Amino acid sequence: MTETIEPGAVEYPALPGRGEYTEEARRARLEWLRAATGAALGSLETSTIDPRSLTGNVENFVGGIEIPIGLAGPLLFDGQRARGLVTAPLATTEGAMVASVSRGAKAITLAGGVASRVISQRMTRAPVFEFAGLGEAAEFARWVVGRKDALDRQIAAVSTHSRLVELDPVQLGRSVHLRFVYETAEAAGQNMTTVATWRACRWIHDQLAAGSVPVPVWSAIEANLSGDKKFTRLNMIAGRGTRVVAECVLDEGTVRRVLKTTPGAIDRLYRISVVAAQQAGMAGHDIDAANVIAALFVATGQDIACVHESGAGLFSVDVSGGELRATLVLPSLVTGAVGGGTGLAPQRDCLEALGCTGEGGAARFAEITCGFALALNLSTMAAITSGQFADAHERLGRGRRVNWLRPEDLGPALLRPMLAASLDAPGLDVTAVAPIEDAPRSSLITELTSRGERRKTTGVFPLRVTWVRRDGDDPKQTDLVVKVKPLDQEVAIEAAKLASLCGGRLAEVYPRWRDATGFGGVHTREPAVYRSADPALRAVLPETYGVFEDPAREAHVIVMERLGTGVILKDTVDEPEAWRPRHIAAALRGIASVHAAWLGREEEVRGWLGAARTAESMTAMRELWSAHLEHSAAEHPDLLDACAARRLEDVLDGLPDWWRRMEAMPRTLVHNDFNPRNIALRAADLSLVAYDWELATLHVPQRDLAELLAFVLSPEASEADVTAYLDLHREAVGAGIDPAAWRDGYRLALWDFALTRLQMYLMVHTHRELPFLRHVVPTALRLIEIEDAVEEAGRAG
């Protein structure tokens, strides 16, 4: 049964410091809230806001919430008030929004900019007067229309900024709602017009009491006709706030290059969406202007509740002669450059950055808001038409709460059993764990997922561990690295987001093959490698202290040595010249020992690391490799020119045949990411250290050879250089291997690398520069050219 609480049985609690704007009162309220809720509220312990500055902005002040501000733009304006390049501070926690606004701003700016105009500025208040009958109400409505000038004088007595421009009585039965329509200069005007209207209403009552016109039986300052903080069709038509318009014209080349779609595709979506908006009952037509409006409102101290009415828009596009004309009208944008929260220091700073603090600042702010909202509308429509939208917003669905690892979990409890086992010291105790500030580079896959689930701990964590073997021993220190793996689906999702942002056919095709791009099992594959007892494999791995896996917590952790001064050539991916022939030879001998140990053990590798690519799967994915090539050639012609792209297209055309031939060759365990991002040499004896094994798979051994040579040789590499390393690697893998067959396998592995991994790198390069591609791409193309010449010579001979 529900317990009944008797009236008066509960004592209403009194907040401390009510009405006081002091730090002492703030602290007292905070302590009261802690006691009342049991919450620690540590983030509210201190505040950068001076309580004395908040009179009129908030009551019972207890603290502030910091909202991140991102810079969108710049956007080129050609408006009445907004002219030139403008960069907008957007306060938001919605990922991808600032980037999308910036993309739209870039397209508009490159196409010539946005024209913007304020059409009108209005603020309304609608008091109601109720009469005894319909006739009395009608008589009042006729009487009050002729009193506009007198009312204007009353309003001027209390507000120098409010000018009454219209007086509109609306009779609804026995009630007359009197719409006062004002211009309010630089202020939004909700508060000043309320005060002014109240003064006008008192004058009306005084006049009615002394005259022959019927006196109302009841009145109120507002009865909802003004639509304050609510969306209404009346305000869309008649205006409440600023009515502002922005328009741009984009040429087809800019739409294709920046927005990754076509004017026709955007126009098609627009026409279809208009019908859908009508079916849904949408007033007007808009995509997501409210995102920009809300972000600018928060950053500049506007009345956030007005986003609802301000976000109504009329967005339209038109295509003519290959050009896309886009227009956005915001009919009821309730904003101001003075009053309310605009006077607080951070908000005022943002207004100043926008140039909206002087005369005409409110109109300039309205134009800027409309221009950036137009930019987002265009970018979002482009994302939808090119297949980017869903992938750009995808997040892993969580049907259950996961107790993820936190940074504090990477401490003694995790490390003690691993160190005790690896050092054969059962009584070992870890006494301290401290982070090492000069963190090593994370793998590209780990970096890729760093934008994903932010509540989850993943990445590479260098730690200094202090430990003793037994009580009374002198403490020792060991530097190690804890690598916490992201799930394979997390990696796949982040890679798909990059593909979606590339637009075009790549964005369209990639989702169909997202789960076949080689990231499956990356979170379990590498721990399996580090658990292996195979001597050849352990000889090239960093010293491993242990592996911890708890699938329920999505925890897949490797603890290994921290490679420091004892190794050379670590993280030299941008320094191919550092790799001398003796270093390349040492790396090839090291990985060849792994290739030799696992050669011919195909079923064992599959059972251990999961399914590998086949000729059948690669052939089925030809549309993806083709889309990658198309994107790379369009986006990076400086790296992959038309001639090189055609050569790779020829290779792709023959893929079913040559991949079948390669699949029939002896295969082994390969690192599959064998380059200076993931390998180093021991300084003492130049022995190989290979890490980041998440992509390890079954392939021909030449696959690791092809990738390494593309990274460490130069675009001027000779056939003699390549042949020497081919022979060295072949002999290290095993005597008696036919040189011609080995070279054929290398050629096919090189093609495979160029069509798959190299294209993935180029996709990432579109969004985040990978400097090493400046030498890797031309070197890989040179290696293909060498093999073409060798093959041609063989046929001629």
XYZ file of N, CA and C in Angstrom, residues 8-157:
450
model
N 0.930 18.760 6.669
C 1.613 19.309 7.838
C 2.540 18.332 8.530
N 2.550 17.066 8.041
C 3.403 16.074 8.706
C 4.869 16.229 8.341
N 5.141 16.883 7.205
C 6.515 17.066 6.751
C 6.909 18.522 6.958
N 8.039 18.702 7.613
C 8.536 20.061 7.811
C 9.314 20.473 6.562
N 8.938 21.604 5.984
C 9.584 22.064 4.748
C 10.986 22.564 5.074
N 12.024 21.979 4.419
C 13.400 22.380 4.777
C 13.725 23.773 4.257
N 14.512 24.482 5.030
C 14.938 25.830 4.635
C 16.369 25.782 4.124
N 16.583 26.306 2.929
C 17.932 26.388 2.385
C 18.718 27.467 3.121
N 19.980 27.209 3.408
C 20.788 28.243 4.069
C 21.143 29.371 3.108
N 21.311 30.538 3.649
C 21.786 31.674 2.855
C 20.832 32.122 1.784
N 19.528 31.915 1.969
C 18.563 32.278 0.942
C 18.663 33.780 0.632
N 18.804 34.087 -0.655
C 18.873 35.480 -1.055
C 20.251 36.097 -0.948
N 21.231 35.341 -0.441
C 22.578 35.905 -0.266
C 23.467 35.522 -1.449
N 24.244 36.478 -1.922
C 25.177 36.247 -3.026
C 26.603 36.424 -2.505
N 27.021 35.462 -1.691
C 28.366 35.470 -1.114
C 28.952 34.071 -1.223
N 30.262 33.974 -1.126
C 30.927 32.672 -1.154
C 30.546 31.860 0.077
N 30.380 32.535 1.213
C 30.003 31.834 2.436
C 28.628 31.183 2.285
N 27.695 31.921 1.666
C 26.360 31.360 1.455
C 26.413 30.199 0.465
N 27.226 30.318 -0.554
C 27.381 29.210 -1.522
C 27.889 27.963 -0.836
N 28.922 28.129 -0.002
C 29.496 26.982 0.710
C 28.472 26.357 1.647
N 27.681 27.194 2.306
C 26.668 26.668 3.223
C 25.630 25.846 2.462
N 25.211 26.310 1.282
C 24.248 25.552 0.472
C 24.845 24.223 0.011
N 26.133 24.261 -0.355
C 26.796 23.038 -0.804
C 26.824 21.994 0.306
N 27.175 22.406 1.507
C 27.208 21.467 2.631
C 25.812 20.950 2.935
N 24.810 21.824 2.825
C 23.425 21.388 3.043
C 23.040 20.325 2.020
N 23.400 20.535 0.755
C 23.062 19.590 -0.298
C 23.771 18.254 -0.082
N 25.025 18.299 0.348
C 25.751 17.058 0.650
C 25.050 16.265 1.748
N 24.641 16.981 2.787
C 23.967 16.308 3.893
C 22.613 15.749 3.467
N 21.912 16.481 2.612
C 20.577 16.066 2.195
C 20.601 14.895 1.228
N 21.649 14.814 0.370
C 21.664 13.798 -0.688
C 22.653 12.668 -0.447
N 23.664 12.906 0.388
C 24.714 11.913 0.566
C 25.725 11.880 -0.548
N 25.578 12.767 -1.544
C 26.517 12.830 -2.667
C 27.745 13.646 -2.280
N 28.916 13.233 -2.802
C 30.164 13.914 -2.439
C 30.252 15.310 -3.065
N 29.782 15.450 -4.299
C 29.740 16.747 -4.997
C 31.109 17.417 -5.048
N 32.141 16.600 -5.262
C 33.503 17.140 -5.286
C 33.725 18.152 -6.390
N 33.033 17.996 -7.513
C 33.237 18.924 -8.629
C 32.690 20.318 -8.336
N 31.839 20.428 -7.312
C 31.280 21.732 -6.951
C 32.036 22.394 -5.807
N 33.114 21.764 -5.385
C 33.851 22.272 -4.219
C 34.302 23.717 -4.436
N 34.810 23.995 -5.600
C 35.239 25.356 -5.900
C 34.478 25.867 -7.114
N 34.410 27.180 -7.214
C 33.740 27.805 -8.344
C 34.534 29.025 -8.786
N 34.640 29.201 -10.094
C 35.345 30.369 -10.632
C 34.417 31.566 -10.798
N 33.146 31.373 -10.501
C 32.167 32.454 -10.680
C 32.023 33.221 -9.367
N 32.127 34.521 -9.445
C 31.932 35.371 -8.272
C 30.438 35.444 -7.976
N 29.999 34.963 -6.808
C 28.560 34.994 -6.503
C 27.947 36.379 -6.623
N 28.728 37.412 -6.334
C 28.193 38.776 -6.373
C 27.779 39.183 -7.780
N 28.320 38.492 -8.804
C 27.992 38.856 -10.194
C 26.707 38.213 -10.676
N 26.069 37.390 -9.846
C 24.948 36.576 -10.307
C 23.588 37.113 -9.903
N 23.545 38.273 -9.266
C 22.249 38.857 -8.918
C 21.432 39.072 -10.184
N 20.249 38.516 -10.183
C 19.397 38.628 -11.369
C 19.595 37.521 -12.376
N 20.572 36.624 -12.138
C 20.820 35.516 -13.074
C 20.421 34.157 -12.505
N 20.602 33.958 -11.195
C 20.287 32.666 -10.594
C 20.062 32.873 -9.101
N 19.252 32.018 -8.518
C 19.010 32.074 -7.079
C 19.599 30.825 -6.432
N 19.922 30.925 -5.156
C 20.457 29.800 -4.381
C 21.686 29.186 -5.056
N 22.570 30.043 -5.515
C 23.767 29.630 -6.254
C 24.607 28.668 -5.426
N 24.995 27.528 -6.069
C 25.811 26.540 -5.371
C 27.073 26.158 -6.145
N 27.137 26.418 -7.442
C 28.326 26.065 -8.223
C 28.055 26.201 -9.706
N 29.061 25.880 -10.494
C 28.935 25.992 -11.941
C 29.343 24.716 -12.641
N 28.791 24.515 -13.818
C 29.141 23.372 -14.663
C 29.877 23.905 -15.884
N 31.070 23.395 -16.126
C 31.847 23.849 -17.279
C 31.471 23.023 -18.503
N 31.082 23.718 -19.552
C 30.720 23.062 -20.813
C 31.812 23.371 -21.827
N 32.366 22.351 -22.479
C 33.457 22.606 -23.424
C 32.999 23.446 -24.610
N 33.885 24.323 -25.054
C 33.612 25.189 -26.200
C 34.556 24.800 -27.338
N 33.984 24.507 -28.479
C 34.779 24.211 -29.668
C 34.625 25.327 -30.682
N 35.657 25.524 -31.474
C 35.625 26.580 -32.483
C 35.173 26.007 -33.825
N 34.118 26.607 -34.376
C 33.598 26.192 -35.682
C 33.899 27.281 -36.702
N 34.243 26.861 -37.892
C 34.540 27.828 -38.946
C 36.015 27.830 -39.291
N 36.478 29.007 -39.809
C 35.731 30.245 -40.015
C 34.755 30.155 -41.189
N 33.759 31.057 -41.133
C 32.739 31.155 -42.166
C 32.749 32.580 -42.715
N 32.784 32.695 -44.024
C 32.835 34.002 -44.676
C 31.428 34.573 -44.809
N 31.221 35.791 -44.250
C 29.914 36.446 -44.281
C 29.936 37.652 -45.217
N 28.802 37.856 -45.876
C 28.554 39.073 -46.643
C 27.165 39.557 -46.242
N 27.069 40.067 -45.010
C 25.775 40.460 -44.474
C 25.678 41.946 -44.223
N 24.563 42.364 -43.639
C 24.399 43.760 -43.263
C 25.315 44.118 -42.100
N 25.325 43.239 -41.092
C 26.128 43.473 -39.891
C 27.335 42.535 -39.811
N 27.167 41.310 -40.250
C 28.267 40.330 -40.199
C 28.979 40.328 -41.548
N 30.254 40.688 -41.530
C 31.029 40.725 -42.768
C 32.419 40.160 -42.490
N 32.965 39.460 -43.485
C 34.291 38.877 -43.338
C 34.247 37.508 -42.679
N 35.411 37.004 -42.322
C 35.521 35.678 -41.717
C 35.126 35.737 -40.249
N 34.266 34.802 -39.835
C 33.808 34.717 -38.448
C 34.026 33.290 -37.955
N 34.605 33.175 -36.774
C 34.765 31.873 -36.115
C 33.825 31.835 -34.919
N 33.038 30.784 -34.803
C 31.997 30.715 -33.777
C 32.404 29.812 -32.625
N 32.280 30.296 -31.374
C 32.489 29.434 -30.207
C 31.204 28.669 -29.903
N 31.240 27.355 -30.012
C 30.058 26.525 -29.792
C 30.244 25.719 -28.516
N 29.354 25.916 -27.558
C 29.414 25.180 -26.289
C 28.546 23.933 -26.412
N 29.179 22.776 -26.399
C 28.432 21.534 -26.633
C 29.205 20.340 -26.100
N 28.489 19.258 -25.869
C 29.131 17.974 -25.548
C 28.743 16.915 -26.586
N 28.183 17.352 -27.709
C 27.782 16.423 -28.761
C 28.925 16.244 -29.747
N 29.535 15.082 -29.712
C 30.643 14.808 -30.606
C 30.245 14.911 -32.061
N 31.173 15.385 -32.891
C 31.038 15.514 -34.351
C 30.260 16.749 -34.763
N 29.565 17.416 -33.833
C 28.753 18.570 -34.233
C 29.619 19.738 -34.690
N 30.640 20.094 -33.889
C 31.508 21.216 -34.270
C 32.218 20.912 -35.585
N 32.660 19.662 -35.738
C 33.334 19.276 -36.982
C 32.395 19.392 -38.172
N 31.138 19.013 -37.984
C 30.180 19.083 -39.078
C 29.882 20.537 -39.444
N 29.716 21.404 -38.422
C 29.507 22.826 -38.704
C 30.696 23.382 -39.479
N 31.895 23.014 -39.043
C 33.104 23.512 -39.697
C 33.187 23.048 -41.144
N 32.757 21.812 -41.390
C 32.781 21.320 -42.766
C 31.828 22.135 -43.647
N 30.614 22.382 -43.133
C 29.677 23.204 -43.887
C 30.197 24.610 -44.102
N 30.851 25.171 -43.058
C 31.414 26.517 -43.165
C 32.519 26.568 -44.214
N 33.330 25.517 -44.274
C 34.403 25.471 -45.261
C 33.830 25.452 -46.679
N 32.798 24.636 -46.894
C 32.194 24.551 -48.227
C 31.606 25.898 -48.638
N 30.886 26.544 -47.723
C 30.261 27.834 -48.041
C 31.328 28.884 -48.316
N 32.354 28.910 -47.498
C 33.410 29.917 -47.648
C 34.153 29.743 -48.963
N 34.514 28.505 -49.300
C 35.234 28.264 -50.543
C 34.381 28.609 -51.769
N 33.050 28.537 -51.598
C 32.148 28.837 -52.712
C 31.789 30.316 -52.793
N 32.311 31.130 -51.872
C 32.046 32.571 -51.954
C 31.415 33.188 -50.743
N 30.991 32.392 -49.756
C 30.469 32.940 -48.520
C 28.956 32.917 -48.432
N 28.449 33.419 -47.307
C 27.022 33.419 -47.029
C 26.519 34.860 -46.940
N 25.416 35.133 -47.607
C 24.746 36.427 -47.478
C 23.749 36.332 -46.332
N 23.658 37.366 -45.505
C 22.766 37.320 -44.350
C 22.116 38.684 -44.137
N 20.855 38.663 -43.716
C 20.104 39.901 -43.483
C 19.123 39.690 -42.329
N 19.030 40.696 -41.450
C 17.966 40.729 -40.457
C 16.752 41.396 -41.092
N 15.613 40.720 -41.093
C 14.404 41.248 -41.708
C 13.634 42.128 -40.716
N 13.539 41.663 -39.486
C 12.824 42.433 -38.466
C 13.237 41.930 -37.093
N 12.920 42.733 -36.078
C 13.188 42.323 -34.698
C 11.977 42.700 -33.867
N 11.379 41.711 -33.212
C 10.163 41.906 -32.443
C 10.246 41.137 -31.127
N 9.586 41.694 -30.104
C 9.343 40.948 -28.878
C 7.910 41.202 -28.464
N 7.200 40.167 -28.092
C 5.771 40.292 -27.783
C 5.474 39.917 -26.344
N 4.446 40.564 -25.811
C 3.856 40.171 -24.542
C 2.352 40.320 -24.740
N 1.543 39.400 -24.232
C 0.102 39.399 -24.532
C -0.713 39.254 -23.246
N -0.962 40.363 -22.544
C -1.841 40.291 -21.377
C -3.272 39.960 -21.797
N -4.073 39.435 -20.861
C -5.448 39.051 -21.157
C -6.399 39.827 -20.243
N -7.546 40.207 -20.816
C -8.582 40.915 -20.083
C -9.887 40.129 -20.271
N -10.464 39.674 -19.182
C -11.705 38.900 -19.253
C -12.878 39.808 -18.860
N -13.988 39.739 -19.649
C -15.139 40.601 -19.429
C -16.366 39.746 -19.118
N -17.419 40.435 -18.712
C -18.644 39.725 -18.316
C -19.362 39.119 -19.508
N -19.176 39.684 -20.688
C -19.864 39.163 -21.868
C -19.110 39.448 -23.140
N -19.591 38.856 -24.255
C -18.925 39.017 -25.541
C -18.953 40.465 -26.003
N -20.066 41.148 -25.794
C -20.180 42.522 -26.254
C -19.214 43.445 -25.546
N -19.049 43.269 -24.229
C -18.108 44.095 -23.488
C -16.676 43.865 -23.978
N -16.348 42.583 -24.261
C -15.005 42.266 -24.754
C -14.755 42.932 -26.107
N -15.766 42.899 -26.999
C -15.610 43.503 -28.321
C -15.483 45.015 -28.218
N -16.238 45.605 -27.300
C -16.169 47.051 -27.126
C -14.777 47.466 -26.640
N -14.205 46.683 -25.717
C -12.843 46.968 -25.233
C -11.824 46.859 -26.371
N -11.960 45.832 -27.200
C -11.010 45.630 -28.287
C -11.018 46.815 -29.250
N -12.219 47.343 -29.521
C -12.287 48.514 -30.405
C -11.669 49.742 -29.730
N -11.926 49.891 -28.456
C -11.447 51.070 -27.705
C -9.924 51.093 -27.621
N -9.298 49.932 -27.332
C -7.869 49.913 -27.020
C -7.006 50.185 -28.247
N -7.510 49.862 -29.448
C -6.716 50.085 -30.658
C -6.369 51.555 -30.828
N -7.259 52.431 -30.461
C -7.008 53.851 -30.614
C -6.135 54.444 -29.527
N -5.670 53.641 -28.617
C -4.879 54.157 -27.497
C -3.385 53.810 -27.637
N -2.951 53.409 -28.836
C -1.557 52.985 -29.018
C -0.570 54.087 -28.658
N -0.778 55.308 -29.135
C 0.178 56.383 -28.865
C 0.283 56.658 -27.372
N -0.861 56.670 -26.697
C -0.839 56.909 -25.253
C -0.101 55.795 -24.523
N -0.336 54.584 -24.951
C 0.366 53.445 -24.337
C 1.864 53.516 -24.607
N 2.223 53.970 -25.795
C 3.644 54.099 -26.131
C 4.340 55.071 -25.187
N 3.611 56.149 -24.828
C 4.204 57.118 -23.900
C 4.364 56.507 -22.516
N 3.436 55.671 -22.095
C 3.553 55.001 -20.804
C 4.759 54.058 -20.782
N 4.936 53.365 -21.885
C 6.050 52.414 -21.996
C 7.388 53.146 -21.973
N 7.447 54.296 -22.657
C 8.695 55.059 -22.708
C 9.116 55.544 -21.334
N 8.147 55.696 -20.419
C 8.460 56.174 -19.074
C 9.230 55.153 -18.254
